[in-house]
Coordinates of C-alpha atoms in Angstrom, one line a residue:
Chain A
M1121 CA 39.2 -1.3 0.1
T1122 CA 39.7 0.0 3.6
D1123 CA 38.1 -2.4 6.1
G1124 CA 36.6 0.3 8.3
I1125 CA 34.8 2.1 5.5
I1126 CA 31.2 1.1 4.8
L1127 CA 30.2 3.7 2.2
Q1128 CA 32.6 5.5 -0.1
T1129 CA 32.3 7.9 -3.1
R1130 CA 34.9 8.8 -5.6
G1131 CA 34.5 12.0 -7.8
L1132 CA 30.7 11.9 -7.3
T1133 CA 29.3 14.6 -9.7
K1134 CA 25.8 15.6 -10.6
E1135 CA 24.9 18.2 -13.2
F1136 CA 21.5 19.6 -14.0
R1137 CA 21.5 21.3 -17.4
G1138 CA 25.0 22.7 -16.9
F1139 CA 24.6 23.6 -13.3
V1140 CA 26.9 21.5 -11.2
A1141 CA 25.1 20.7 -8.0
V1142 CA 27.6 18.1 -6.7
D1143 CA 31.1 18.5 -7.9
G1144 CA 33.6 15.6 -7.5
V1145 CA 32.8 14.7 -3.9
D1146 CA 35.0 12.1 -2.3
L1147 CA 33.3 10.9 0.9
A1148 CA 34.2 8.0 3.2
V1149 CA 31.9 6.9 6.0
R1150 CA 33.4 4.7 8.7
R1151 CA 31.5 1.7 9.9
H1152 CA 29.5 2.2 13.2
S1153 CA 30.0 6.0 13.2
I1154 CA 27.5 8.8 13.0
H1155 CA 28.6 11.0 10.1
A1156 CA 27.0 14.3 9.4
L1157 CA 26.9 16.2 6.1
I1158 CA 26.5 19.9 6.6
G1159 CA 26.9 23.1 4.6
P1160 CA 25.0 26.3 3.9
N1161 CA 21.8 26.3 1.8
G1162 CA 22.4 25.2 -1.8
A1163 CA 25.6 23.4 -0.9
G1164 CA 24.4 20.2 -2.5
K1165 CA 23.7 18.2 0.6
T1166 CA 20.3 16.9 -0.4
T1167 CA 21.4 16.2 -4.0
C1168 CA 24.4 14.3 -2.6
F1169 CA 22.0 12.4 -0.4
N1170 CA 19.7 11.5 -3.3
L1171 CA 22.7 10.3 -5.3
L1172 CA 23.8 8.0 -2.4
T1173 CA 20.3 6.6 -2.1
K1174 CA 20.0 6.2 -5.9
F1175 CA 17.0 8.5 -6.2
L1176 CA 19.1 10.5 -8.6
K1177 CA 21.6 9.1 -11.1
P1178 CA 25.1 10.6 -10.9
T1179 CA 26.6 12.3 -14.0
A1180 CA 30.1 10.9 -13.0
G1181 CA 31.8 9.2 -10.2
R1182 CA 31.4 5.9 -8.3
I1183 CA 29.7 4.8 -5.1
T1184 CA 30.8 1.7 -3.2
Y1185 CA 29.0 0.2 -0.3
N1186 CA 30.6 -2.6 1.6
G1187 CA 33.3 -2.8 -1.1
R1188 CA 30.7 -3.4 -3.9
D1189 CA 30.0 -0.9 -6.6
I1190 CA 26.4 0.4 -6.3
T1191 CA 26.6 3.2 -8.8
G1192 CA 24.1 1.6 -11.1
A1193 CA 21.9 -0.1 -8.6
S1194 CA 18.2 0.8 -8.2
P1195 CA 16.9 2.6 -5.1
A1196 CA 14.9 -0.5 -4.0
S1197 CA 17.8 -2.9 -4.4
I1198 CA 20.2 -0.9 -2.2
S1199 CA 17.5 -0.9 0.5
R1200 CA 17.5 -4.7 0.3
R1201 CA 21.3 -4.6 0.8
G1202 CA 20.9 -2.8 4.1
L1203 CA 21.2 0.9 3.1
V1204 CA 17.9 2.5 4.0
R1205 CA 17.1 6.2 3.8
S1206 CA 14.6 8.5 5.5
F1207 CA 13.1 11.6 3.9
Q1208 CA 13.1 15.3 4.7
I1209 CA 9.3 15.4 4.8
S1210 CA 8.4 12.8 7.3
A1211 CA 7.6 9.7 5.3
V1212 CA 4.8 7.6 6.8
F1213 CA 1.8 5.9 5.2
P1214 CA -0.8 8.3 6.5
H1215 CA -4.0 6.1 6.1
M1216 CA -2.5 3.1 7.6
T1217 CA -2.2 2.5 11.4
V1218 CA 1.1 2.9 13.2
L1219 CA 1.3 -0.9 13.5
E1220 CA 0.6 -1.4 9.8
N1221 CA 3.3 1.1 8.9
V1222 CA 5.9 -1.0 10.7
L1223 CA 4.3 -4.3 9.4
V1224 CA 4.6 -3.3 5.8
A1225 CA 8.4 -2.9 6.3
L1226 CA 8.7 -6.1 8.3
Q1227 CA 6.9 -8.2 5.7
R1228 CA 9.5 -7.4 3.1
R1229 CA 11.7 -10.2 4.2
S1230 CA 8.7 -12.6 4.5
G1231 CA 8.8 -13.4 0.8
V1232 CA 5.0 -13.4 0.5
S1233 CA 4.6 -9.8 -0.6
F1234 CA 3.5 -10.7 -4.1
Q1235 CA 1.0 -13.2 -3.0
F1236 CA -2.4 -11.6 -3.6
W1237 CA -4.3 -14.8 -3.1
R1238 CA -3.4 -15.2 0.6
S1239 CA -5.0 -13.7 3.6
L1240 CA -3.0 -11.1 5.7
A1241 CA -3.5 -13.6 8.6
C1242 CA -0.4 -15.5 7.2
L1243 CA 1.7 -12.5 8.5
D1244 CA 0.2 -12.4 12.0
D1245 CA 3.4 -13.7 13.5
L1246 CA 5.1 -10.4 12.7
H1247 CA 2.8 -8.5 15.1
G1248 CA 4.9 -9.2 18.1
R1249 CA 8.1 -7.8 16.5
A1250 CA 6.1 -4.8 15.1
R1251 CA 4.8 -4.0 18.6
D1252 CA 8.3 -4.2 20.0
L1253 CA 9.5 -1.7 17.4
V1254 CA 6.6 0.6 18.1
E1255 CA 7.4 0.4 21.8
A1256 CA 11.1 1.0 21.2
V1257 CA 10.4 4.4 19.7
G1258 CA 7.9 5.3 22.4
L1259 CA 4.7 5.0 20.4
S1260 CA 3.0 2.2 22.3
E1261 CA -0.1 4.3 23.1
Y1262 CA -0.6 5.2 19.4
V1263 CA -0.3 1.7 18.0
G1264 CA -3.8 1.6 16.5
A1265 CA -3.9 5.3 15.5
M1266 CA -3.7 6.4 11.8
A1267 CA -0.2 7.5 11.1
G1268 CA -1.5 10.7 9.4
D1269 CA -3.2 11.7 12.6
L1270 CA 0.1 11.6 14.6
P1271 CA 1.7 14.9 15.6
Y1272 CA 4.8 15.7 13.5
G1273 CA 7.4 14.6 16.1
R1274 CA 5.7 11.2 16.6
R1275 CA 5.6 10.7 12.8
R1276 CA 9.4 11.0 12.8
A1277 CA 9.6 8.4 15.5
L1278 CA 7.3 6.1 13.5
E1279 CA 9.5 6.6 10.4
I1280 CA 12.5 5.5 12.4
A1281 CA 10.6 2.5 13.7
T1282 CA 9.7 1.6 10.1
T1283 CA 13.3 1.9 9.0
L1284 CA 14.5 -0.2 12.0
A1285 CA 12.0 -2.9 10.9
L1286 CA 14.3 -3.5 8.0
D1287 CA 17.2 -4.0 10.4
P1288 CA 19.5 -1.8 8.2
E1289 CA 23.2 -1.9 8.4
M1290 CA 23.4 1.7 7.5
M1291 CA 20.7 4.5 7.8
L1292 CA 20.7 7.7 5.8
L1293 CA 18.7 10.4 7.5
D1294 CA 17.7 13.5 5.5
E1295 CA 17.3 16.3 8.0
P1296 CA 15.8 14.2 10.8
M1297 CA 15.2 17.3 12.9
A1298 CA 13.5 19.4 10.3
G1299 CA 10.2 20.9 11.5
L1300 CA 10.6 19.5 15.1
G1301 CA 10.1 21.4 18.3
Q1302 CA 12.7 21.5 21.1
E1303 CA 11.2 18.7 23.0
D1304 CA 11.0 16.4 20.0
I1305 CA 14.5 17.2 19.0
G1306 CA 15.8 15.9 22.3
R1307 CA 13.7 12.8 22.0
I1308 CA 14.7 12.0 18.4
S1309 CA 18.4 12.7 19.1
A1310 CA 18.4 10.2 21.9
L1311 CA 16.6 7.7 19.7
I1312 CA 19.1 8.2 16.9
R1313 CA 22.0 7.7 19.3
R1314 CA 20.4 4.6 20.6
V1315 CA 19.7 3.0 17.2
A1316 CA 23.2 3.9 16.0
A1317 CA 24.9 1.8 18.6
N1318 CA 25.6 -1.1 16.2
R1319 CA 24.8 0.7 12.9
T1320 CA 26.2 3.4 10.7
V1321 CA 24.3 6.6 10.3
L1322 CA 24.9 9.3 7.7
M1323 CA 22.7 12.4 8.1
V1324 CA 22.1 15.7 6.6
E1325 CA 21.3 18.2 9.3
H1326 CA 21.0 21.9 9.8
N1327 CA 20.7 22.0 13.6
M1328 CA 24.3 22.5 14.7
K1329 CA 23.6 21.6 18.3
V1330 CA 22.3 18.2 17.1
V1331 CA 25.3 17.8 14.8
A1332 CA 27.7 18.7 17.6
D1333 CA 25.9 16.3 19.9
L1334 CA 25.6 13.3 17.7
S1335 CA 28.3 13.2 15.1
D1336 CA 31.6 11.4 15.2
R1337 CA 32.6 13.0 12.0
I1338 CA 31.5 15.9 9.9
T1339 CA 31.9 16.7 6.2
V1340 CA 31.2 20.3 5.2
L1341 CA 30.0 20.9 1.7
Q1342 CA 30.1 24.2 -0.1
R1343 CA 28.9 24.9 -3.7
G1344 CA 28.8 21.1 -4.4
A1345 CA 32.3 20.4 -3.3
V1346 CA 33.9 19.1 0.0
L1347 CA 35.2 22.1 1.9
T1348 CA 36.7 20.2 4.9
E1349 CA 36.1 17.2 7.0
G1350 CA 36.8 16.4 10.7
T1351 CA 35.3 16.2 14.2
Y1352 CA 33.0 19.0 15.3
E1353 CA 35.8 20.8 17.2
E1354 CA 38.1 20.7 14.1
V1355 CA 35.4 21.8 11.7
S1356 CA 33.9 24.5 13.8
A1357 CA 37.3 26.1 14.3
D1358 CA 38.1 26.0 10.6
P1359 CA 38.2 29.6 9.3
Q1360 CA 37.0 28.4 5.9
V1361 CA 33.9 27.0 7.4
I1362 CA 33.2 30.1 9.5
Q1363 CA 33.6 32.1 6.3
A1364 CA 31.2 29.9 4.4
Y1365 CA 28.5 30.2 7.0
M1366 CA 29.0 33.9 7.6
G1367 CA 29.0 34.5 3.9
S1368 CA 25.5 33.0 3.6
G1369 CA 24.1 34.8 6.6
H1370 CA 24.6 32.2 9.3
A1371 CA 26.7 32.6 12.4
Chain B
M702 CA 0.7 18.3 6.8
T703 CA 1.5 20.7 9.5
A704 CA 2.1 20.0 13.1
T705 CA -0.3 21.7 15.4
S706 CA -1.1 21.1 19.0
E707 CA -4.7 20.6 17.9
T708 CA -3.8 17.5 15.9
A709 CA -1.9 16.3 18.9
E710 CA -5.0 16.4 21.0
R711 CA -7.2 14.8 18.4
V712 CA -5.0 11.7 18.0
E713 CA -6.8 8.5 18.7
T714 CA -5.0 6.0 20.8
G715 CA -6.9 3.1 19.2
A716 CA -7.3 1.4 22.5
G717 CA -9.7 -1.2 21.0
A718 CA -7.2 -2.4 18.4
A719 CA -4.4 -2.4 21.1
D720 CA -6.4 -4.7 23.4
A721 CA -7.2 -7.1 20.6
A722 CA -3.6 -7.1 19.4
A723 CA -2.4 -7.7 22.9
A724 CA -4.7 -10.8 22.9
G725 CA -2.5 -12.0 20.0
R726 CA -4.8 -11.2 17.1
P727 CA -5.5 -8.0 15.3
S728 CA -9.1 -6.8 15.8
M729 CA -11.6 -7.1 13.0
S730 CA -11.9 -3.6 11.7
L731 CA -15.3 -1.9 11.4
A732 CA -15.0 -2.0 7.6
K733 CA -14.5 -5.7 7.7
K734 CA -17.5 -6.3 10.0
L735 CA -19.6 -4.1 7.7
G736 CA -18.3 -6.0 4.7
W737 CA -19.5 -9.3 6.2
A738 CA -22.8 -7.9 7.2
V739 CA -23.4 -6.6 3.6
A740 CA -22.3 -9.9 2.1
I741 CA -24.7 -11.9 4.4
V742 CA -27.6 -9.6 3.4
A743 CA -26.7 -9.2 -0.3
V744 CA -26.0 -12.8 -1.3
P745 CA -29.5 -14.2 -0.5
L746 CA -31.0 -11.1 -2.2
L747 CA -29.0 -11.8 -5.3
V748 CA -30.2 -15.4 -5.2
V749 CA -33.9 -14.5 -5.1
A750 CA -33.6 -11.4 -7.3
P751 CA -34.3 -13.0 -10.7
H752 CA -37.8 -13.9 -9.5
Y753 CA -38.6 -10.2 -9.0
F754 CA -36.6 -8.5 -11.7
Y755 CA -35.8 -9.3 -15.4
P756 CA -32.8 -11.7 -15.3
V757 CA -31.1 -10.2 -18.4
F758 CA -31.1 -6.8 -16.7
L759 CA -29.7 -8.3 -13.5
M760 CA -27.0 -10.1 -15.5
K761 CA -26.0 -6.8 -17.2
A762 CA -25.8 -5.2 -13.7
L763 CA -23.6 -8.0 -12.5
C764 CA -21.2 -7.8 -15.5
F765 CA -20.8 -4.0 -15.0
A766 CA -20.5 -4.4 -11.3
L767 CA -17.6 -6.8 -11.9
F768 CA -16.1 -4.5 -14.5
A769 CA -16.2 -1.5 -12.1
S770 CA -14.9 -3.5 -9.2
A771 CA -12.0 -4.7 -11.3
F772 CA -11.3 -1.1 -12.4
N773 CA -11.5 0.0 -8.7
L774 CA -8.8 -2.5 -7.8
L775 CA -6.4 -0.4 -9.9
L776 CA -7.8 3.1 -9.2
G777 CA -9.0 2.8 -5.6
F778 CA -6.4 0.4 -4.3
G779 CA -3.5 1.0 -6.6
G780 CA -4.0 4.7 -7.1
L781 CA -3.7 4.4 -10.9
L782 CA -6.2 6.0 -13.2
S783 CA -6.6 4.0 -16.4
F784 CA -8.6 5.6 -19.2
G785 CA -8.4 2.5 -21.4
H786 CA -10.3 -0.2 -19.6
A787 CA -12.8 -0.4 -22.4
A788 CA -10.1 -2.2 -24.4
F789 CA -10.0 -5.1 -21.9
F790 CA -13.8 -5.3 -21.5
G791 CA -14.6 -4.9 -25.2
G792 CA -11.6 -6.8 -26.5
A793 CA -12.6 -9.7 -24.3
A794 CA -16.2 -9.4 -25.5
Y795 CA -15.1 -9.8 -29.1
V796 CA -12.8 -12.8 -28.4
S797 CA -15.4 -14.6 -26.2
A798 CA -18.1 -14.0 -28.8
H799 CA -15.9 -15.2 -31.6
A800 CA -14.8 -18.3 -29.6
A801 CA -18.4 -19.2 -28.8
K802 CA -19.8 -18.5 -32.3
V803 CA -17.1 -19.4 -34.8
W804 CA -14.9 -21.8 -32.8
G805 CA -17.9 -23.3 -31.1
L806 CA -16.3 -23.4 -27.7
P807 CA -18.5 -24.1 -24.7
Y808 CA -19.5 -21.2 -22.4
E809 CA -16.9 -21.7 -19.7
L810 CA -14.0 -21.8 -22.3
A811 CA -15.3 -18.9 -24.2
V812 CA -15.5 -16.7 -21.1
L813 CA -12.1 -18.0 -20.1
M814 CA -10.8 -16.8 -23.4
G815 CA -12.2 -13.3 -22.5
A816 CA -10.2 -13.3 -19.3
V817 CA -7.1 -14.5 -21.1
T818 CA -7.6 -11.6 -23.6
G819 CA -7.8 -9.1 -20.7
F820 CA -4.7 -10.7 -19.2
G821 CA -2.7 -10.4 -22.4
L822 CA -3.8 -6.9 -23.3
G823 CA -3.2 -5.9 -19.6
L824 CA 0.3 -7.2 -19.7
V825 CA 1.1 -5.2 -22.9
F826 CA -0.7 -2.0 -21.7
G827 CA 0.8 -2.3 -18.2
A828 CA 4.3 -2.8 -19.4
I829 CA 4.1 0.3 -21.5
A830 CA 2.1 2.6 -19.2
I831 CA 3.3 1.7 -15.7
R832 CA 6.4 3.8 -15.9
R833 CA 4.4 7.0 -16.4
Q834 CA 2.6 8.8 -13.6
G835 CA -0.7 10.6 -13.2
I836 CA -2.2 12.2 -16.3
Y837 CA 0.5 10.7 -18.6
F838 CA -0.4 7.2 -17.4
A839 CA -4.1 7.9 -18.2
M840 CA -3.1 9.3 -21.6
V841 CA -1.0 6.3 -22.5
T842 CA -3.8 3.8 -21.6
L843 CA -6.3 5.9 -23.6
A844 CA -4.0 5.9 -26.7
L845 CA -3.5 2.1 -26.5
A846 CA -7.2 1.6 -26.0
Q847 CA -7.9 3.6 -29.1
M848 CA -5.6 1.3 -31.0
V849 CA -7.7 -1.6 -29.9
Y850 CA -10.8 0.2 -31.0
F851 CA -9.3 0.7 -34.4
L852 CA -8.5 -3.0 -34.6
A853 CA -12.1 -3.8 -33.6
L854 CA -13.3 -1.6 -36.4
Q855 CA -11.0 -3.0 -39.0
L856 CA -10.2 -6.6 -38.3
P857 CA -12.3 -9.0 -40.4
F858 CA -13.5 -11.2 -37.5
T859 CA -15.1 -8.4 -35.5
G860 CA -17.8 -7.6 -38.1
G861 CA -17.0 -3.9 -38.2
E862 CA -20.1 -1.7 -37.4
D863 CA -22.3 -4.8 -37.0
G864 CA -20.2 -6.4 -34.3
I865 CA -20.5 -10.1 -33.6
Q866 CA -24.2 -11.0 -33.3
H867 CA -26.3 -14.1 -32.5
V868 CA -23.6 -15.5 -30.2
P869 CA -24.8 -18.9 -29.0
R870 CA -25.0 -19.1 -25.2
G871 CA -24.3 -22.8 -25.2
V872 CA -24.4 -25.3 -22.3
F873 CA -22.4 -24.8 -19.1
L874 CA -20.1 -27.7 -18.3
G875 CA -22.1 -29.8 -20.7
V876 CA -25.1 -30.0 -18.5
I877 CA -26.8 -26.6 -17.8
D878 CA -28.6 -25.1 -20.7
L879 CA -27.8 -21.4 -20.7
N880 CA -30.6 -20.5 -23.1
D881 CA -32.7 -20.5 -20.0
N882 CA -32.2 -17.0 -18.5
L883 CA -32.5 -18.2 -15.0
N884 CA -29.7 -20.8 -15.5
L885 CA -27.5 -18.2 -17.1
Y886 CA -28.2 -15.8 -14.3
Y887 CA -27.0 -18.3 -11.6
V888 CA -23.9 -19.1 -13.5
T889 CA -23.1 -15.4 -14.0
L890 CA -23.8 -14.8 -10.3
G891 CA -21.5 -17.6 -9.3
I892 CA -18.6 -16.3 -11.5
F893 CA -19.3 -12.8 -10.2
L894 CA -19.1 -13.8 -6.6
A895 CA -15.9 -15.8 -7.1
A896 CA -14.3 -12.8 -8.9
F897 CA -15.5 -10.4 -6.3
W898 CA -14.1 -12.6 -3.6
L899 CA -10.7 -12.6 -5.4
I900 CA -10.7 -8.8 -5.4
Y901 CA -11.6 -8.7 -1.7
R902 CA -8.8 -11.2 -1.0
T903 CA -6.3 -9.2 -3.1
V904 CA -7.0 -6.0 -1.2
H905 CA -6.6 -7.8 2.1
S906 CA -3.5 -9.8 1.2
P907 CA 0.2 -9.2 1.9
Y908 CA 0.3 -7.9 -1.6
G909 CA -2.6 -5.6 -1.0
R910 CA -0.9 -4.0 2.0
V911 CA 2.2 -3.2 -0.1
L912 CA 0.0 -1.9 -2.9
K913 CA -1.7 0.4 -0.4
A914 CA 1.7 1.6 0.9
I915 CA 2.8 2.4 -2.6
R916 CA -0.4 4.4 -3.2
E917 CA 0.1 6.3 0.1
N918 CA 3.8 7.1 -0.4
E919 CA 5.6 5.7 -3.3
P920 CA 9.2 7.0 -2.5
R921 CA 8.9 5.6 1.0
A922 CA 7.8 2.2 -0.4
I923 CA 10.8 2.2 -2.7
S924 CA 13.1 3.1 0.2
L925 CA 11.7 0.1 2.1
G926 CA 13.1 -2.1 -0.8
Y927 CA 9.9 -2.7 -2.8
D928 CA 10.1 -2.8 -6.6
V929 CA 7.0 -0.7 -7.0
D930 CA 6.7 -1.1 -10.8
R931 CA 6.3 -4.9 -10.4
F932 CA 3.5 -4.4 -7.8
K933 CA 1.8 -1.9 -10.0
L934 CA 2.0 -4.2 -13.0
I935 CA 0.4 -7.0 -11.1
A936 CA -2.4 -4.7 -10.1
F937 CA -2.8 -3.6 -13.7
V938 CA -2.9 -7.2 -15.1
L939 CA -5.3 -8.4 -12.4
S940 CA -7.6 -5.5 -13.1
A941 CA -7.4 -6.1 -16.8
T942 CA -8.0 -9.8 -16.5
L943 CA -11.1 -9.4 -14.4
A944 CA -12.4 -6.6 -16.7
G945 CA -11.9 -9.1 -19.5
L946 CA -13.8 -11.7 -17.6
A947 CA -16.7 -9.2 -17.2
G948 CA -16.6 -8.4 -20.9
G949 CA -16.6 -12.1 -21.9
M950 CA -19.6 -12.8 -19.7
K951 CA -21.4 -9.7 -21.0
A952 CA -20.9 -10.9 -24.6
I953 CA -22.6 -14.2 -23.9
V954 CA -25.5 -12.6 -21.9
F955 CA -26.4 -10.2 -24.7
Q956 CA -25.2 -12.6 -27.4
L957 CA -23.4 -9.6 -28.8
A958 CA -20.0 -8.0 -29.0
S959 CA -20.0 -4.5 -30.5
L960 CA -18.0 -1.3 -30.9
T961 CA -19.9 0.2 -27.9
D962 CA -17.9 -2.2 -25.7
V963 CA -14.5 -1.0 -26.8
D964 CA -15.4 2.7 -27.3
W965 CA -13.7 5.2 -25.1
H966 CA -17.1 6.1 -23.7
M967 CA -17.1 2.7 -22.0
S968 CA -13.8 3.7 -20.3
G969 CA -15.4 6.9 -19.1
E970 CA -18.5 5.1 -17.9
V971 CA -16.5 2.7 -15.6
V972 CA -14.7 5.7 -14.1
L973 CA -18.1 7.3 -13.4
M974 CA -19.5 4.1 -11.9
T975 CA -16.5 3.8 -9.6
L976 CA -16.5 7.4 -8.4
L977 CA -20.3 7.4 -8.0
G978 CA -20.2 4.3 -5.8
G979 CA -17.1 5.2 -3.9
M980 CA -13.6 4.7 -5.1
G981 CA -11.4 2.6 -2.8
T982 CA -14.3 0.9 -1.1
I983 CA -15.0 -2.8 -1.6
F984 CA -18.7 -2.5 -2.5
G985 CA -18.8 1.1 -3.9
P986 CA -18.1 0.4 -7.6
A987 CA -20.6 -2.4 -7.7
V988 CA -23.3 -0.1 -6.2
G989 CA -22.3 2.6 -8.7
A990 CA -22.5 0.2 -11.6
V991 CA -25.9 -1.1 -10.5
L992 CA -27.1 2.5 -10.2
V993 CA -25.9 3.6 -13.6
V994 CA -27.2 0.5 -15.3
T995 CA -30.6 0.9 -13.6
L996 CA -30.8 4.6 -14.7
Q997 CA -29.9 3.7 -18.2
N998 CA -32.6 1.0 -18.3
Y999 CA -35.4 2.9 -16.6
L1000 CA -34.7 6.4 -17.9
A1001 CA -34.5 5.2 -21.5
R1002 CA -38.2 5.8 -22.0
I1003 CA -38.3 9.5 -21.0
D1004 CA -37.4 12.4 -23.3
I1005 CA -34.3 13.7 -21.6
P1006 CA -31.3 11.9 -22.9
V1007 CA -29.8 9.5 -20.3
P1008 CA -26.3 10.9 -20.5
V1009 CA -27.6 14.3 -19.4
I1010 CA -29.2 12.9 -16.3
I1011 CA -26.2 10.7 -15.4
G1012 CA -23.9 13.8 -16.0
A1013 CA -26.1 15.8 -13.7
I1014 CA -25.9 13.1 -11.0
F1015 CA -22.2 13.0 -11.4
V1016 CA -21.8 16.7 -10.9
V1017 CA -23.9 16.5 -7.7
C1018 CA -21.8 13.6 -6.6
V1019 CA -18.6 15.5 -7.1
L1020 CA -20.0 18.6 -5.4
L1021 CA -21.8 17.1 -2.5
F1022 CA -20.5 13.6 -1.8
R1023 CA -17.0 13.3 -3.1
R1024 CA -16.3 10.0 -1.5
G1025 CA -19.1 8.4 -3.5
I1026 CA -22.2 6.7 -2.0
V1027 CA -20.5 3.9 -0.1
G1028 CA -17.6 6.1 0.8
E1029 CA -19.9 8.6 2.4
L1030 CA -21.8 5.9 4.3
E1031 CA -18.5 4.6 5.7
A1032 CA -17.5 8.1 6.7
L1033 CA -20.8 8.5 8.5
L1034 CA -20.3 5.3 10.5
K1035 CA -16.7 6.3 11.3
P1036 CA -17.0 10.0 12.3
R1037 CA -13.4 10.1 13.7
R1038 CA -11.8 9.6 10.4
R1039 CA -11.1 12.5 8.1

């Protein structure tokens, strides 16, 4: 196992009733890098993502994380090993406050989450850390607001704060910029760069400017298979990639 | 959920909570304050109530209030709609009645047997149903409950159509004679308050917070590393155990366990009580249960069948106050919330 690789797949394949959505993907994500997964619509990015986070079971192939096989692991268990995902549709707990959203993630390590006979007061010492996380993503003024009442961009920031509460070794972000306005994109980009400083990030993203800006390495998927891989400069100059995007109506 | 500039302007900053948290402690929420206020008013009222109302009626109301509150723990706080709760309530009623009558167990042990029955059935039902979602979950619980109904009809100890009658009330802890209605009322009230407190505690526990998160967004709770099935199973078993406790108490109060207790109508009734009172509120299901029991008792003498009236009330509830009685009151007091 190569030391610098944190997440690796070999021949990862997913079939849906004969339709091959992901076809023999070999992917290697280097530790402490920001790796982007791009490709035209229907290329299998989201399926690939769901396979990596165990929300789908692969038909064939293996996934290793930190040198250990996680192909058969449950989605909750890989999260506990430090591989935490986000969702395309911003995933917050809408009828809980911003602070509670972060607290529910923080309390996972507390070991009291099954204790229904204890008062929440036994977790009060997590509040300080929760407030720091809320502040780190620029949501201090919303700390007591219901998460569902936040504007969309702020919900993204909250989701990242909640993910950071788990102190993940690796974050998988599913289209972090989907549905965001220009101003929010700038803010969330900066946030991702900041939190990626000592972590690994793998993201699926459509916004090429963001991809160019953030990624150290890019894998291009087309029709479920890897088309090419490289830096933004290498990938964007590749005639195959231009062909793939032109062919599906992008420029 | 769409992003609009309008929502951006409507966002509360929650300054009050922020101040309190800055002081080191989370502020007491409005719901919590109201909860204490209601408890301070309600408990003394419950203590004096048997001097003004018929104690057996009050005990019936308490048993159903506990049943509905237990059901609400699963539906309102766990987001799981069970259509088989009659099995826990009725199954426990049979076991408690049998334990008191045939085995001659004292009151406290007979009622405990009821809770244990609820626990056991809940574990079996839960383990089978919990992997299904929504309507499938409801259907699996209904099917299992119908099996319990069939057993209640066929097993020799249940007395078939007659049920178990003339169950002795016995003596509580060897000192308090429960044949006195007032004594039985205070014992019932004590158990009810303890069980109600346990539900309140569960909702406001570390476990309760995760359960709420699962109800709000299950995939996200999974991605945070929670094994959601285990959390749901605990909610199911807790709910079934307390429903069993309610069923056991009811069997002793009426000195009767019958097919009515395990019938699927009973499962429907507890759904109705919970929705009427306010699903997902602490006091709502108890209020709904008291209302339904009261209507059943006082409307029994008019000509219109009670189910018709209760059905009509339910329709009005769904059309006009969807959050239930307590839910609507809470919403009135908190106009900012949607």
